[in-house]
Short mmCIF file of C-alpha atoms and ligand atoms in Angstrom, two decimals:
data_model
loop_
_atom_site.label_atom_id
_atom_site.label_comp_id
_atom_site.label_asym_id
_atom_site.label_seq_id
_atom_site.Cartn_x
_atom_site.Cartn_y
_atom_site.Cartn_z
CA MET I 1 81.44 135.79 67.35
CA LYS I 2 77.90 136.11 68.66
CA ILE I 3 77.51 133.46 71.38
CA SER I 4 75.32 132.32 74.09
CA VAL I 5 75.50 129.97 77.17
CA PHE I 6 73.11 128.15 78.48
CA GLY I 7 73.45 127.20 82.47
CA THR I 8 74.91 130.19 84.61
CA GLY I 9 75.92 128.09 87.61
CA TYR I 10 79.95 128.13 88.64
CA LEU I 11 80.63 126.37 84.86
CA GLY I 12 78.30 128.43 82.44
CA ALA I 13 78.68 131.73 84.08
CA THR I 14 82.37 131.71 84.14
CA HIS I 15 82.39 130.47 80.55
CA ALA I 16 80.41 133.05 79.31
CA VAL I 17 82.36 135.82 81.75
CA CYS I 18 85.41 134.47 79.78
CA MET I 19 83.78 134.59 76.44
CA ALA I 20 83.05 138.40 76.74
CA GLU I 21 86.60 138.42 78.24
CA LEU I 22 88.04 137.18 74.66
CA GLY I 23 86.62 139.56 73.00
CA HIS I 24 83.30 137.86 71.76
CA THR I 25 79.64 139.36 72.72
CA VAL I 26 78.05 137.25 74.58
CA ILE I 27 74.36 136.23 76.17
CA GLY I 28 74.08 134.01 79.58
CA VAL I 29 70.18 131.87 79.55
CA ASP I 30 69.17 130.66 82.68
CA VAL I 31 65.34 129.54 83.61
CA ASP I 32 66.22 130.83 87.08
CA ALA I 33 65.20 134.25 87.12
CA THR I 34 66.54 135.11 90.24
CA LYS I 35 69.79 134.07 89.03
CA ILE I 36 69.80 136.13 85.63
CA GLU I 37 68.60 139.31 87.56
CA ARG I 38 71.42 139.31 89.69
CA LEU I 39 74.04 138.38 86.47
CA ALA I 40 72.69 141.22 84.90
CA ALA I 41 73.59 143.76 87.56
CA GLY I 42 76.92 142.49 87.51
CA ASP I 43 76.35 140.49 90.88
CA ALA I 44 78.09 137.15 90.81
CA PRO I 45 75.50 134.75 92.79
CA PHE I 46 78.54 132.64 94.11
CA TYR I 47 82.02 133.93 95.36
CA GLU I 48 84.81 132.91 92.75
CA PRO I 49 87.47 134.56 93.11
CA GLY I 50 88.28 137.29 90.00
CA LEU I 51 84.70 136.54 88.28
CA PRO I 52 82.99 139.64 89.76
CA SER I 53 85.25 142.15 88.45
CA LEU I 54 85.25 140.44 84.68
CA LEU I 55 81.47 140.08 85.48
CA ARG I 56 80.82 143.80 86.22
CA THR I 57 83.31 144.99 83.57
CA HIS I 58 81.63 143.06 80.96
CA VAL I 59 78.02 143.64 81.94
CA ALA I 60 78.89 147.62 81.36
CA SER I 61 80.69 147.10 78.19
CA GLY I 62 77.63 145.88 77.05
CA ARG I 63 79.48 142.68 75.85
CA LEU I 64 78.14 140.52 77.83
CA ARG I 65 74.04 140.04 78.84
CA PHE I 66 71.58 137.58 80.46
CA THR I 67 68.25 136.51 79.61
CA THR I 68 65.47 133.81 80.61
CA ASP I 69 64.09 134.04 76.84
CA TYR I 70 65.49 131.26 74.68
CA SER I 71 64.30 132.96 71.72
CA GLU I 72 66.60 135.68 72.28
CA ALA I 73 69.60 133.44 72.50
CA ALA I 74 68.70 131.53 69.62
CA ASN I 75 67.92 134.26 67.46
CA PHE I 76 71.39 136.20 68.80
CA ALA I 77 73.81 133.39 68.95
CA ASP I 78 75.64 130.91 65.92
CA LEU I 79 77.27 129.01 68.69
CA HIS I 80 75.45 127.79 71.65
CA PHE I 81 77.49 126.59 74.62
CA ILE I 82 75.71 123.99 77.04
CA GLY I 83 76.89 124.44 81.09
CA VAL I 84 73.38 123.10 82.80
CA GLY I 85 74.01 120.38 85.33
CA THR I 86 73.49 116.48 85.29
CA PRO I 87 72.83 116.01 89.13
CA GLN I 88 73.41 112.66 90.73
CA ARG I 89 70.11 110.81 89.96
CA GLU I 90 68.48 108.92 92.56
CA PRO I 91 68.83 105.41 93.52
CA ASP I 92 71.29 104.82 90.72
CA PHE I 93 73.53 107.26 91.15
CA ALA I 94 73.88 108.13 87.61
CA ALA I 95 73.75 111.56 86.33
CA ASP I 96 70.53 113.01 85.46
CA THR I 97 70.89 114.10 82.17
CA THR I 98 67.22 115.76 81.20
CA PHE I 99 68.34 119.35 82.09
CA VAL I 100 70.99 118.88 79.24
CA GLU I 101 68.22 117.45 76.46
CA GLN I 102 65.77 119.44 77.91
CA VAL I 103 67.77 122.44 76.55
CA VAL I 104 68.34 120.92 72.91
CA ARG I 105 64.72 119.95 73.04
CA ASP I 106 63.71 123.86 73.98
CA LEU I 107 66.54 125.62 71.55
CA ALA I 108 66.47 123.40 68.01
CA PRO I 109 62.92 124.93 67.03
CA LEU I 110 63.69 128.43 68.16
CA LEU I 111 66.96 128.69 65.58
CA PRO I 112 66.60 130.67 63.01
CA ARG I 113 69.27 129.70 60.74
CA ASN I 114 72.27 126.77 61.08
CA ALA I 115 74.12 126.67 64.25
CA ILE I 116 76.68 124.85 66.34
CA ILE I 117 75.50 123.43 69.84
CA VAL I 118 78.71 123.10 72.10
CA GLY I 119 78.16 120.69 75.23
CA LYS I 120 80.51 121.42 78.54
CA SER I 121 78.26 119.97 80.72
CA THR I 122 79.82 116.60 82.62
CA VAL I 123 77.80 113.73 80.97
CA PRO I 124 77.73 110.08 80.72
CA VAL I 125 79.22 108.87 77.08
CA GLY I 126 76.76 108.89 74.60
CA THR I 127 74.86 111.58 75.27
CA ALA I 128 75.98 114.16 72.63
CA ALA I 129 75.02 111.35 69.85
CA LYS I 130 71.36 111.83 71.72
CA LEU I 131 71.80 115.20 71.40
CA GLN I 132 72.71 115.43 68.08
CA GLU I 133 69.00 113.16 67.40
CA LEU I 134 67.30 115.84 69.48
CA ALA I 135 68.54 118.12 67.61
CA ASN I 136 68.07 116.62 64.20
CA THR I 137 64.44 115.90 64.89
CA GLY I 138 63.83 119.98 66.64
CA VAL I 139 65.59 122.27 63.99
CA ALA I 140 63.16 124.06 60.89
CA ARG I 141 63.00 121.80 58.28
CA GLY I 142 66.48 122.83 55.76
CA LEU I 143 68.11 123.87 59.34
CA GLN I 144 71.14 121.93 60.94
CA ALA I 145 72.50 122.31 64.39
CA GLU I 146 75.62 120.71 64.51
CA VAL I 147 76.52 119.00 67.90
CA VAL I 148 80.21 119.03 69.46
CA TRP I 149 81.58 118.14 72.64
CA ASN I 150 84.15 120.28 74.79
CA PRO I 151 84.49 118.99 77.98
CA GLU I 152 85.46 121.47 80.89
CA PHE I 153 88.08 121.21 83.57
CA LEU I 154 87.76 124.15 85.22
CA ARG I 155 88.28 123.87 89.03
CA GLU I 156 86.51 126.06 91.48
CA GLY I 157 88.76 129.03 92.99
CA PHE I 158 90.54 129.17 89.98
CA ALA I 159 87.60 129.07 87.31
CA ILE I 160 88.97 132.11 85.40
CA ASN I 161 92.41 131.45 84.98
CA ASP I 162 91.49 127.26 84.12
CA THR I 163 89.24 128.55 81.49
CA LEU I 164 91.69 131.67 80.32
CA ASP I 165 94.21 129.96 80.36
CA PRO I 166 93.52 125.99 80.03
CA ASP I 167 95.81 122.86 80.07
CA ARG I 168 93.97 121.26 77.08
CA ILE I 169 91.39 121.99 74.68
CA VAL I 170 89.19 118.83 73.85
CA ILE I 171 86.62 118.68 71.09
CA GLY I 172 84.85 115.98 69.79
CA VAL I 173 83.01 116.08 66.19
CA ALA I 174 81.12 113.46 65.07
CA ASN I 175 82.99 113.82 61.36
CA ALA I 176 86.52 114.87 60.67
CA ASN I 177 85.20 117.98 58.27
CA SER I 178 83.40 119.18 61.04
CA GLU I 179 82.44 122.83 60.95
CA GLY I 180 81.55 122.87 64.53
CA GLU I 181 85.36 122.31 65.25
CA GLN I 182 86.87 125.28 62.82
CA VAL I 183 84.48 127.23 64.87
CA LEU I 184 85.47 126.43 67.99
CA ARG I 185 88.77 126.99 66.97
CA ARG I 186 87.68 130.51 65.95
CA ALA I 187 86.01 131.10 69.38
CA TYR I 188 88.96 130.21 71.30
CA ALA I 189 91.52 131.90 68.80
CA PRO I 190 92.74 134.07 71.48
CA ILE I 191 94.08 131.37 73.03
CA LEU I 192 95.11 129.13 70.89
CA GLU I 193 97.00 131.51 68.87
CA ARG I 194 99.18 132.39 72.03
CA GLU I 195 103.07 131.97 72.12
CA ARG I 196 102.42 128.70 74.26
CA ALA I 197 99.17 127.83 73.52
CA CYS I 198 97.65 124.90 75.10
CA PRO I 199 96.93 121.28 73.02
CA VAL I 200 93.96 121.00 71.02
CA VAL I 201 92.28 117.49 71.19
CA VAL I 202 90.16 116.68 68.59
CA THR I 203 88.46 113.00 68.56
CA ASP I 204 85.00 111.78 68.81
CA LEU I 205 82.29 112.73 70.57
CA GLU I 206 82.43 109.54 72.91
CA THR I 207 86.07 109.75 73.28
CA ALA I 208 85.58 113.28 74.26
CA GLU I 209 82.88 112.66 76.76
CA LEU I 210 84.88 110.18 78.72
CA VAL I 211 88.31 112.11 78.84
CA LYS I 212 86.34 114.16 81.40
CA VAL I 213 84.98 111.84 83.43
CA SER I 214 87.80 109.98 83.47
CA ALA I 215 90.15 112.50 84.12
CA ASN I 216 87.91 113.49 87.67
CA ALA I 217 88.15 109.53 88.42
CA PHE I 218 91.69 109.56 88.04
CA LEU I 219 91.86 112.98 90.23
CA ALA I 220 89.41 111.04 92.70
CA THR I 221 91.87 107.65 92.75
CA LYS I 222 94.61 109.69 93.20
CA ILE I 223 93.12 111.17 96.29
CA SER I 224 91.76 107.80 97.88
CA PHE I 225 95.11 106.16 97.33
CA ILE I 226 97.34 108.48 99.24
CA ASN I 227 94.14 108.56 102.12
CA ALA I 228 94.03 104.96 101.95
CA VAL I 229 98.10 105.01 102.69
CA SER I 230 97.28 106.96 105.50
CA GLU I 231 94.89 104.24 107.10
CA VAL I 232 98.28 102.04 107.03
CA CYS I 233 100.16 105.01 108.35
CA GLU I 234 98.41 105.11 110.98
CA ALA I 235 98.02 102.29 111.58
CA ALA I 236 101.59 101.74 111.57
CA GLY I 237 102.98 105.10 113.15
CA ALA I 238 104.01 106.40 109.84
CA ASP I 239 103.57 110.07 108.31
CA VAL I 240 101.67 110.32 105.27
CA THR I 241 102.81 113.73 104.59
CA VAL I 242 106.95 112.85 104.50
CA LEU I 243 105.28 109.74 102.29
CA ALA I 244 103.76 111.83 100.07
CA ASP I 245 106.72 114.11 99.30
CA ALA I 246 108.88 111.11 98.83
CA ILE I 247 106.95 109.91 96.37
CA GLY I 248 105.97 112.86 94.94
CA LEU I 249 109.42 113.84 94.10
CA ASP I 250 109.02 111.13 91.22
CA ASP I 251 108.13 112.98 88.54
CA ARG I 252 105.73 109.89 87.11
CA ILE I 253 103.57 110.33 90.41
CA GLY I 254 103.94 114.26 91.28
CA ARG I 255 102.85 115.39 94.30
CA LYS I 256 99.67 116.80 93.56
CA PHE I 257 96.46 115.47 94.76
CA LEU I 258 98.17 113.39 97.37
CA GLY I 259 96.79 115.77 100.26
CA ALA I 260 95.80 113.33 102.54
CA GLY I 261 92.84 114.60 104.78
CA LEU I 262 89.38 114.57 104.89
CA GLY I 263 89.24 113.50 101.56
CA PHE I 264 87.40 114.75 98.21
CA GLY I 265 83.31 116.59 98.28
CA GLY I 266 82.22 119.32 95.98
CA GLY I 267 79.80 119.09 93.09
CA CYS I 268 82.13 116.86 90.61
CA LEU I 269 84.39 114.00 92.08
CA PRO I 270 81.75 112.58 94.40
CA LYS I 271 78.64 112.80 91.65
CA ASP I 272 81.06 112.04 88.81
CA ILE I 273 82.79 108.77 89.83
CA ARG I 274 79.28 107.14 90.61
CA ALA I 275 77.76 108.48 87.68
CA PHE I 276 80.96 106.96 85.49
CA MET I 277 80.18 103.88 87.35
CA ALA I 278 76.65 103.56 86.89
CA ARG I 279 77.17 104.39 82.92
CA ALA I 280 80.06 101.42 82.74
CA GLY I 281 77.10 99.05 84.40
CA GLU I 282 74.76 100.56 81.39
CA LEU I 283 77.38 99.90 78.96
CA GLY I 284 78.15 96.30 80.21
CA ALA I 285 81.37 97.28 81.51
CA ASP I 286 80.64 97.50 85.13
CA GLN I 287 83.72 95.27 86.14
CA ALA I 288 86.05 97.91 84.93
CA LEU I 289 85.34 100.48 87.44
CA THR I 290 84.44 98.29 90.75
CA PHE I 291 87.59 100.13 91.72
CA LEU I 292 86.07 103.16 92.21
CA ARG I 293 83.41 101.72 94.47
CA GLU I 294 86.56 101.63 97.11
CA VAL I 295 87.82 104.70 95.71
CA ASP I 296 84.46 106.54 97.15
CA SER I 297 84.50 104.08 100.58
CA ILE I 298 87.86 105.40 101.22
CA ASN I 299 87.22 108.56 100.77
CA MET I 300 83.75 108.31 102.99
CA ARG I 301 85.74 106.69 105.50
CA ARG I 302 87.84 109.20 106.31
CA ARG I 303 85.11 111.81 107.57
CA GLU I 304 84.19 108.79 110.13
CA LYS I 305 87.87 108.22 110.93
CA MET I 306 88.07 112.14 111.63
CA VAL I 307 85.15 111.60 114.09
CA GLU I 308 86.85 109.08 115.89
CA LEU I 309 90.15 111.02 116.16
CA THR I 310 88.56 113.81 117.55
CA SER I 311 86.46 111.67 120.44
CA ARG I 312 89.97 110.43 121.32
CA ALA I 313 91.26 113.53 121.25
CA CYS I 314 88.63 114.62 123.74
CA GLY I 315 88.94 111.88 126.26
CA GLY I 316 87.05 109.06 124.42
CA THR I 317 83.87 110.79 124.11
CA VAL I 318 82.48 114.47 122.22
CA LEU I 319 79.41 114.58 124.23
CA GLY I 320 79.00 117.76 125.57
CA LYS I 321 82.10 118.92 124.30
CA THR I 322 82.56 122.32 122.58
CA ILE I 323 83.78 121.89 118.95
CA ALA I 324 85.37 124.51 116.73
CA VAL I 325 85.24 123.11 113.32
CA LEU I 326 86.91 126.19 111.09
CA GLY I 327 86.01 125.72 107.53
CA ALA I 328 82.46 124.63 105.93
CA SER I 329 83.27 124.53 102.20
CA PHE I 330 84.47 121.81 100.23
CA LYS I 331 87.88 122.85 99.71
CA PRO I 332 89.07 126.82 100.16
CA ASN I 333 88.70 129.67 97.94
CA SER I 334 85.10 128.55 97.09
CA ASP I 335 81.68 128.95 99.57
CA ASP I 336 80.54 125.57 97.45
CA VAL I 337 79.07 123.32 100.45
CA ARG I 338 77.93 120.59 97.55
CA ASP I 339 79.01 117.28 99.85
CA SER I 340 81.25 119.07 101.90
CA PRO I 341 83.64 116.69 103.73
CA ALA I 342 83.83 119.67 106.69
CA LEU I 343 80.08 120.13 106.97
CA ASN I 344 79.60 116.09 106.95
CA VAL I 345 81.97 116.08 110.21
CA ALA I 346 80.79 118.75 111.50
CA GLY I 347 76.93 117.19 111.46
CA MET I 348 78.67 113.61 112.76
CA LEU I 349 80.00 115.45 115.59
CA SER I 350 77.08 117.69 116.89
CA LEU I 351 74.65 114.21 116.20
CA LYS I 352 77.16 112.59 118.93
CA GLY I 353 76.06 115.16 120.97
CA ALA I 354 79.02 118.27 120.61
CA ASN I 355 78.03 121.63 120.63
CA THR I 356 79.58 122.49 117.00
CA ILE I 357 80.52 125.55 116.18
CA VAL I 358 81.06 126.04 112.50
CA TYR I 359 82.92 129.27 111.02
CA ASP I 360 83.83 129.75 106.91
CA PRO I 361 85.61 132.64 105.52
CA LYS I 362 82.99 132.58 102.58
CA ALA I 363 80.58 129.72 103.05
CA LEU I 364 78.22 130.07 105.95
CA ALA I 365 75.08 131.55 104.49
CA ASN I 366 75.07 127.96 102.18
CA ALA I 367 76.30 126.18 105.03
CA ARG I 368 73.39 127.84 107.58
CA ARG I 369 70.91 126.94 104.97
CA SER I 370 72.09 123.07 104.34
CA PHE I 371 72.46 122.35 107.81
CA PRO I 372 70.49 124.81 110.00
CA THR I 373 70.70 122.82 112.94
CA LEU I 374 74.56 123.73 113.32
CA ASN I 375 75.93 126.54 115.33
CA TYR I 376 77.70 129.13 113.33
CA ALA I 377 80.55 132.01 114.33
CA GLU I 378 81.02 135.16 112.68
CA SER I 379 85.00 134.79 112.83
CA ALA I 380 87.25 131.82 113.48
CA LEU I 381 88.02 133.19 117.06
CA GLU I 382 84.66 133.25 117.60
CA ALA I 383 84.21 129.48 117.16
CA CYS I 384 86.99 128.83 119.21
CA ALA I 385 85.80 130.95 122.03
CA GLY I 386 85.14 128.13 124.91
CA ALA I 387 86.12 125.20 122.60
CA ASP I 388 87.46 122.12 123.77
CA ALA I 389 89.04 121.19 120.63
CA VAL I 390 89.20 123.26 117.43
CA LEU I 391 89.27 120.91 114.36
CA VAL I 392 90.80 122.65 111.12
CA ALA I 393 88.18 121.42 107.80
CA THR I 394 89.34 123.08 104.76
CA GLU I 395 92.55 124.57 104.81
CA TRP I 396 91.66 128.35 104.13
CA ARG I 397 94.82 130.31 104.32
CA GLU I 398 93.47 132.57 107.16
CA PHE I 399 93.31 128.74 109.33
CA VAL I 400 96.76 128.19 108.61
CA GLN I 401 97.64 131.24 109.91
CA LEU I 402 95.89 131.72 112.94
CA ASP I 403 98.09 132.14 115.73
CA PRO I 404 98.34 129.76 118.21
CA GLU I 405 98.71 131.99 121.27
CA THR I 406 95.73 133.99 120.21
CA VAL I 407 93.50 130.63 119.74
CA GLY I 408 94.88 129.53 123.17
CA ALA I 409 93.80 132.34 124.97
CA VAL I 410 90.25 132.11 124.18
CA ALA I 411 89.59 128.29 124.03
CA ARG I 412 89.31 126.54 126.66
CA GLY I 413 91.15 123.22 125.51
CA ARG I 414 94.21 123.22 123.53
CA VAL I 415 93.31 120.16 121.54
CA LEU I 416 94.14 120.83 117.87
CA LEU I 417 92.51 118.63 114.84
CA ASP I 418 94.15 118.92 111.55
CA GLY I 419 91.41 117.60 108.78
CA ARG I 420 93.99 118.90 106.09
CA ASN I 421 97.21 118.08 107.20
CA CYS I 422 97.74 121.93 106.64
CA MET I 423 98.74 123.19 109.93
CA PRO I 424 102.14 124.22 111.41
CA SER I 425 101.93 121.80 113.74
CA ASP I 426 105.40 122.35 115.22
CA ARG I 427 104.44 125.76 116.04
CA TRP I 428 101.27 124.96 117.63
CA CYS I 429 102.76 122.10 119.46
CA ASN I 430 105.28 124.16 121.07
CA LEU I 431 103.04 126.38 122.40
CA GLY I 432 101.40 123.76 124.23
CA TRP I 433 98.82 122.41 121.80
CA SER I 434 98.11 118.49 121.37
CA TYR I 435 98.18 117.81 117.72
CA TYR I 436 96.21 115.35 115.83
CA ALA I 437 95.87 114.53 112.29
CA LEU I 438 94.91 111.66 109.78
CA GLY I 439 97.90 109.62 108.95
CA ARG I 440 100.39 110.93 111.27
CA GLY I 441 100.72 107.75 113.28
C1 UGA J 501 87.25 119.01 90.03
C2 UGA J 501 87.93 118.88 89.20
O1 UGA J 501 89.95 119.41 89.59
C3 UGA J 501 88.12 119.75 87.84
O2 UGA J 501 89.67 119.68 86.98
C4 UGA J 501 86.91 119.45 87.31
O3 UGA J 501 86.84 120.43 86.03
C5 UGA J 501 85.98 120.13 88.28
O4 UGA J 501 85.81 119.17 89.59
C6 UGA J 501 84.47 119.72 87.19
O5 UGA J 501 84.25 118.89 86.80
O6 UGA J 501 83.85 120.58 87.45
P1 UGA J 501 86.81 121.06 91.99
O7 UGA J 501 85.73 120.24 92.25
O8 UGA J 501 86.62 122.29 92.13
O9 UGA J 501 87.33 120.53 90.27
O10 UGA J 501 87.52 120.77 92.99
P2 UGA J 501 89.35 119.82 93.43
O11 UGA J 501 90.32 121.11 93.67
O12 UGA J 501 89.41 118.86 92.15
O13 UGA J 501 89.30 119.89 94.43
C7 UGA J 501 88.19 118.65 95.01
C8 UGA J 501 88.39 117.85 96.29
O14 UGA J 501 89.61 117.19 96.04
C9 UGA J 501 88.12 119.14 97.31
O15 UGA J 501 87.43 118.71 98.55
C10 UGA J 501 89.52 119.19 97.92
O16 UGA J 501 89.94 119.23 98.93
C11 UGA J 501 89.76 117.21 97.66
N1 UGA J 501 91.30 117.04 97.65
C12 UGA J 501 92.33 117.80 96.57
C13 UGA J 501 91.89 116.65 98.67
O17 UGA J 501 91.06 115.98 99.36
N2 UGA J 501 93.59 116.22 98.45
C14 UGA J 501 94.27 116.76 97.35
O18 UGA J 501 95.27 116.55 97.31
C15 UGA J 501 93.55 117.39 96.26
#
């Protein structure tokens, strides 16, 4: 099939590459000429395991190309995916749908024949219906462009696998006999025809839009639940990690997303819960989601608590202390530093007078750009050299596997702060390290 993907960020670039992998001919479109040049040269503009090799393969085979020219995409493809961003809008924290709308405004008049437009961006409920109106008014007389909603559930770090082997495919359509649904099923046929194919949920546009934000709100709630319990564990002298293991054994609860620690960050969960609350308010259902405000504040409190714990571990103040912060990305296997708890904590420690030295295996360049006033090191050991305390803020495997003896030989103090409850504490304690973690009494 001939497919276009508008927006070549984490979502769009991954989707374009994966559609080529499924056998389609794909054109990726973006307004950012630099990004398009890099992608066209087979160079992924962000770190995502597995993406560079698939990108190079399909650019080389000619199945995947990139352009800034909307008319090229309009003429080429019959199925147009939209994966542009919906950033947080100031000051009401709602999602800004300007870019999604602009794609449809610009694309519709250029369409030379009937087409299907598939929204994948995370949007406030009601956006798809609005886009259908924009498409109706934009297309040339006699033509039709059906808007379908197909939310994306990929996680950074696992984006390729999540796209090629999803848990479910949700298709939102306005009418029961939607041509868009059939076209989309054909596009995903290589996934749907597998022996153990994932379920397909076909529903109306509004439900499809809400499925996505509800899923992210649930994940955020689950993380904040365990982090709230973590606060009680701290007060009571209990251990949240053992507690999470124990409640997670109940398969109605499950252990996933009960990782207590610095909480959630990134470009999705924090923004999506705020946008969900804002949209519920617009719809007159604001009371329904007031609990998400609490989810948000529990999450933000963890970062402050981490700073307090660091001060305590450093003898009451971090002023004049050197702290190695291991991790800058919002989670491992990503170079994304958007709303990163790690950098937020590093920034707060620095404001309190600490000499903060940050290291991350992949996110250093992005971290330097966002927080230019922090100090950075090129390796974990370089960051730890002369440090009074070592704070693990992102659970990269490289940090979990650090040798306490080697780190101890270069650090000034043997103080380990585990912001993700990921470190083998016994190993470190046996070698004379003092170990501090959130929720561990
Ligand atoms: C999230 C969702 O998991 C995806 O399903 C969704 O498609 C995506 O947002 C999106 O909307 O595009 P992502 O932001 O890549 O994916 O990251 P997650 O793996 O969900 O992690 C989010 C944050 O929660 C990270 O900061 C992570 O460290 C934190 N987290 C996760 C915890 O603090 N504890 C846990 O137990 C799990």
